mmCIF file of C-alpha atoms and ligand atoms in Angstrom:
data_model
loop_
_atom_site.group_PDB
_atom_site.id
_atom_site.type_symbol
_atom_site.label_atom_id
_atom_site.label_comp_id
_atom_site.label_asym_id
_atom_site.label_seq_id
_atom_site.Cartn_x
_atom_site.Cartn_y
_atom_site.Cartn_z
ATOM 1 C CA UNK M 1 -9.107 -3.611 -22.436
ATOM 2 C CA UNK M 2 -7.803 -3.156 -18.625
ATOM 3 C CA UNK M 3 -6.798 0.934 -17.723
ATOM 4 C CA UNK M 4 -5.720 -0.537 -14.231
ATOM 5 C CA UNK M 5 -2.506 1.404 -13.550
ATOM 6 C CA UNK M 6 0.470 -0.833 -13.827
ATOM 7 C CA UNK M 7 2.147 0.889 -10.646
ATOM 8 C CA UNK M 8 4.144 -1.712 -8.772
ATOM 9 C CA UNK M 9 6.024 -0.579 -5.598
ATOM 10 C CA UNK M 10 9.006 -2.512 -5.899
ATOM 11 C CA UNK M 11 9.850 -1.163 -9.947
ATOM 12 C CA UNK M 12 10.587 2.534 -9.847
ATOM 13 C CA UNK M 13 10.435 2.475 -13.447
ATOM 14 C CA UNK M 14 6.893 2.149 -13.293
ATOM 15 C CA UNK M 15 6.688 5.103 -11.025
ATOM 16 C CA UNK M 16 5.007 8.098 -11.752
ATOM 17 C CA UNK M 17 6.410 11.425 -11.656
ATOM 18 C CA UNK M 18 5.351 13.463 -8.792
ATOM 19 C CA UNK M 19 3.183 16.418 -8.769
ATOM 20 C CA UNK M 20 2.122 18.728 -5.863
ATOM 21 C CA UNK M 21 -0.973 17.504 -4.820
ATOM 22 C CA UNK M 22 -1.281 14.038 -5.810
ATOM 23 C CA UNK M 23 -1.304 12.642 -2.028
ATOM 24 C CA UNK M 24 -4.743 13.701 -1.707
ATOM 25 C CA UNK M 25 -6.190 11.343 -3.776
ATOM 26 C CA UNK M 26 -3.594 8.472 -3.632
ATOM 27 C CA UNK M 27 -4.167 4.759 -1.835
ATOM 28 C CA UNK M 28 -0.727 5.711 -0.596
ATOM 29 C CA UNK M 29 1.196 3.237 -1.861
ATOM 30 C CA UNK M 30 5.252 4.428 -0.801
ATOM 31 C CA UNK M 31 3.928 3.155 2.406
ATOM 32 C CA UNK M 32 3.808 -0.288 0.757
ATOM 33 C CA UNK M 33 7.653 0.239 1.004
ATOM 34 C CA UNK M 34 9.955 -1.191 3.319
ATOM 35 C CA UNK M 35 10.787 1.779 6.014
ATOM 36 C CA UNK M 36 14.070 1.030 7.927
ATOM 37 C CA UNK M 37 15.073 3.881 10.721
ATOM 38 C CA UNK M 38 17.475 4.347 13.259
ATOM 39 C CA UNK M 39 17.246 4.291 17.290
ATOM 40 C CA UNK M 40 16.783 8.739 16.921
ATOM 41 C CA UNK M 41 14.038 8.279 14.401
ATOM 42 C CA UNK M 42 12.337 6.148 16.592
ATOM 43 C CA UNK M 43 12.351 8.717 19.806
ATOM 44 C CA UNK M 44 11.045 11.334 17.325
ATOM 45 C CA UNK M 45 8.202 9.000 15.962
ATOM 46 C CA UNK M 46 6.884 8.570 19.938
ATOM 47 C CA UNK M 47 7.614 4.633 19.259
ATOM 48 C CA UNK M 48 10.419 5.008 22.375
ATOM 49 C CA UNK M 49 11.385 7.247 25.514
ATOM 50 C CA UNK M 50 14.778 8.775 25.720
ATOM 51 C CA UNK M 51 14.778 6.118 28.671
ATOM 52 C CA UNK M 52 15.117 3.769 25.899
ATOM 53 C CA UNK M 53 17.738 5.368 23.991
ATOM 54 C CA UNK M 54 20.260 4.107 26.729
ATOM 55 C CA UNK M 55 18.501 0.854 26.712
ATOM 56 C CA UNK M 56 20.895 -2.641 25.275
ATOM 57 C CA UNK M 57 19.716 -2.705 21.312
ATOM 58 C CA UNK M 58 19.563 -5.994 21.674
ATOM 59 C CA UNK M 59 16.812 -5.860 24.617
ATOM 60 C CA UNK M 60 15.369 -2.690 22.442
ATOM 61 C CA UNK M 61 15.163 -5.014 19.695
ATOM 62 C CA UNK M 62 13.332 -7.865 21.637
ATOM 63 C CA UNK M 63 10.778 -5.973 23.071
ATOM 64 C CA UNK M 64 9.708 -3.520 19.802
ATOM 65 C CA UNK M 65 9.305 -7.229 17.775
ATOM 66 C CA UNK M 66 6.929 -8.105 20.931
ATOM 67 C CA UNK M 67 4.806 -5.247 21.108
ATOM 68 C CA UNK M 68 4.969 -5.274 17.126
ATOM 69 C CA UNK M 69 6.036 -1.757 16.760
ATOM 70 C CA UNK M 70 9.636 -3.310 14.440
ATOM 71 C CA UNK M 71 9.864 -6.458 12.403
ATOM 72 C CA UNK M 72 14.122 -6.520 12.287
ATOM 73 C CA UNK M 73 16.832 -5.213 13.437
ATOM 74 C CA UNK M 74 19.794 -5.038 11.104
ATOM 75 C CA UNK M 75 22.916 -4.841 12.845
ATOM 76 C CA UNK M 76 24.997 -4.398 10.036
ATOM 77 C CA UNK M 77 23.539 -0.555 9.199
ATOM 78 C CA UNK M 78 22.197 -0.499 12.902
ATOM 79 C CA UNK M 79 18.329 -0.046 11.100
ATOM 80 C CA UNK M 80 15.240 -0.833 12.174
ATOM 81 C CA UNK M 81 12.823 -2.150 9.848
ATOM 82 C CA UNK M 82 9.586 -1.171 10.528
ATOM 83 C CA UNK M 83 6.466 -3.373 11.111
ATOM 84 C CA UNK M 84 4.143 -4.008 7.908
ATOM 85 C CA UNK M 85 0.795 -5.305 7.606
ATOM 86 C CA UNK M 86 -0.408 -8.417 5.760
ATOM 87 C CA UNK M 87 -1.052 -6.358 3.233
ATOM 88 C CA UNK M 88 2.223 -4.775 3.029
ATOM 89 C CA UNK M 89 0.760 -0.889 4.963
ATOM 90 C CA UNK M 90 2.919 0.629 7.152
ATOM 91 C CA UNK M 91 1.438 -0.240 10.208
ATOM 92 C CA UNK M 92 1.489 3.724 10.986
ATOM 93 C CA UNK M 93 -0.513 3.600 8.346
ATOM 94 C CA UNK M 94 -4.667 4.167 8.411
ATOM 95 C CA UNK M 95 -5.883 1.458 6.961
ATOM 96 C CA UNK M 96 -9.511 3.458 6.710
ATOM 97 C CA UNK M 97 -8.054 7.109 5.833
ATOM 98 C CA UNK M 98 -4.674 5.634 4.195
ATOM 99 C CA UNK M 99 -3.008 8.703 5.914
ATOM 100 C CA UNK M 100 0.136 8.559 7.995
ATOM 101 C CA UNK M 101 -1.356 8.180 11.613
ATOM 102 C CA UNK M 102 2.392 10.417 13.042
ATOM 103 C CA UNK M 103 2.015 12.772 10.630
ATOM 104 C CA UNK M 104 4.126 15.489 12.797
ATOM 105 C CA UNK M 105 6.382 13.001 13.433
ATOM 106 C CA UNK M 106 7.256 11.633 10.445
ATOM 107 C CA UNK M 107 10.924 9.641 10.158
ATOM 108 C CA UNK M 108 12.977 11.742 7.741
ATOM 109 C CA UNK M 109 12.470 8.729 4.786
ATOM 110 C CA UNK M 110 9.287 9.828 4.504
ATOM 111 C CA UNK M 111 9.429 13.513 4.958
ATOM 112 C CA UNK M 112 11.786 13.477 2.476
ATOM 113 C CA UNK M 113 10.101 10.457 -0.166
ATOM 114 C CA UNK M 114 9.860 11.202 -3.365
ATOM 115 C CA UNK M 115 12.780 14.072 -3.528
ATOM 116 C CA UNK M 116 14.952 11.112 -2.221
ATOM 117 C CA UNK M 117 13.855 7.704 -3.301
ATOM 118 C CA UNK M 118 15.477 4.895 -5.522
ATOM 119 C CA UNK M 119 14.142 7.547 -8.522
ATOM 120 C CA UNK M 120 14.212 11.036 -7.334
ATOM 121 C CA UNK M 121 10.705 12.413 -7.857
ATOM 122 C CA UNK M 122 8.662 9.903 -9.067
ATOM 123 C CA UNK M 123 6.730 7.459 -6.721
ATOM 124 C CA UNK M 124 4.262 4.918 -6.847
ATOM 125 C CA UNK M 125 0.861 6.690 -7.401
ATOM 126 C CA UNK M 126 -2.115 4.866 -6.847
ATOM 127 C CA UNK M 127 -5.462 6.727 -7.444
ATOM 128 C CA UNK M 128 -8.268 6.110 -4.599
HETATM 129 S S1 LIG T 1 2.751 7.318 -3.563
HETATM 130 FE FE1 LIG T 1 3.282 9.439 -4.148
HETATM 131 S S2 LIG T 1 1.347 10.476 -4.426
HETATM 132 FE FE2 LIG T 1 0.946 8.613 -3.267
HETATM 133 S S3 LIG T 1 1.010 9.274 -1.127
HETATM 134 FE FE3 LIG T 1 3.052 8.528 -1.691
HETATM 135 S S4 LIG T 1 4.207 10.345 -2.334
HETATM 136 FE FE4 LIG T 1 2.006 10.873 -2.350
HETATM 137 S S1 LIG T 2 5.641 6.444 8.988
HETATM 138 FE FE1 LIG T 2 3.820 7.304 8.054
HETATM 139 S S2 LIG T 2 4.486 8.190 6.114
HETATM 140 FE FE2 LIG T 2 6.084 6.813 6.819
HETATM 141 S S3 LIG T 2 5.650 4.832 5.815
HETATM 142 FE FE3 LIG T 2 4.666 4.806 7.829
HETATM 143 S S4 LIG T 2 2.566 5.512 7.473
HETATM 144 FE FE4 LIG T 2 3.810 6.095 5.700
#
């Protein structure tokens, strides 16, 4: 008989609910999740300069997917989709600690995940 927690990231209704806490001893898996931010999240996550802010988005664009910072830019909602590793992290993400490594400077997604997720207050709970 298997007690492995069926948590998957992409089902919310195999989320757990949220309890203070629980991010202390979590693998933190809602940074498995796809994390799309705009041009002003970016400034106040240190990934760009205000320089930048006035730079073309499409020469913005270019040079984040070179230095691997962004892995899309969707015109459409004017997003960026952040970079994730192989193994689907965050790449803000550390991969030894599994905390956020811009933990002051956290995009607003994740200061406000899991009050405002696809289902408010639960999240995907992994025990470390
Ligand atoms: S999945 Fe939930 S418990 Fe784990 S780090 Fe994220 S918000 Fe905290
Ligand atoms: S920015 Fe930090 S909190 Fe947000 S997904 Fe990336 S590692 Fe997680």
């Amino acid at each position: 008989m298997s007690f492995m927690s069926n948590v998957e990231v992409d089902k919310p209704y195999t989320w757990k609910k949220y309890k203070d806490g629980m991010c202390n001893h979590c693998l933190a898996n809602c940074c498995k999740m796809p994390l799309e931010v705009s041009k002003a999240d970016l400034l106040q996550m240190g990934l760009i300069t205000e320089f930048d802010m006035d730079e073309p988005v499409r020469t913005l664009e270019k040079r984040l997917k070179k230095e691997k910072i962004i892995q899309h830019y969707r015109h459409k909602t004017e997003l960026f989709l952040i970079r994730q590793e192989v193994n689907g992290d965050c790449f803000l993400l550390d991969p030894e600690t599994k905390k956020c490594s811009i933990y002051n400077n956290m995009p607003q997604a994740c200061i406000n995940f899991p009050t405002v997720s696809s289902r408010s207050g639960f999240c995907p709970y992994l025990r470390n």
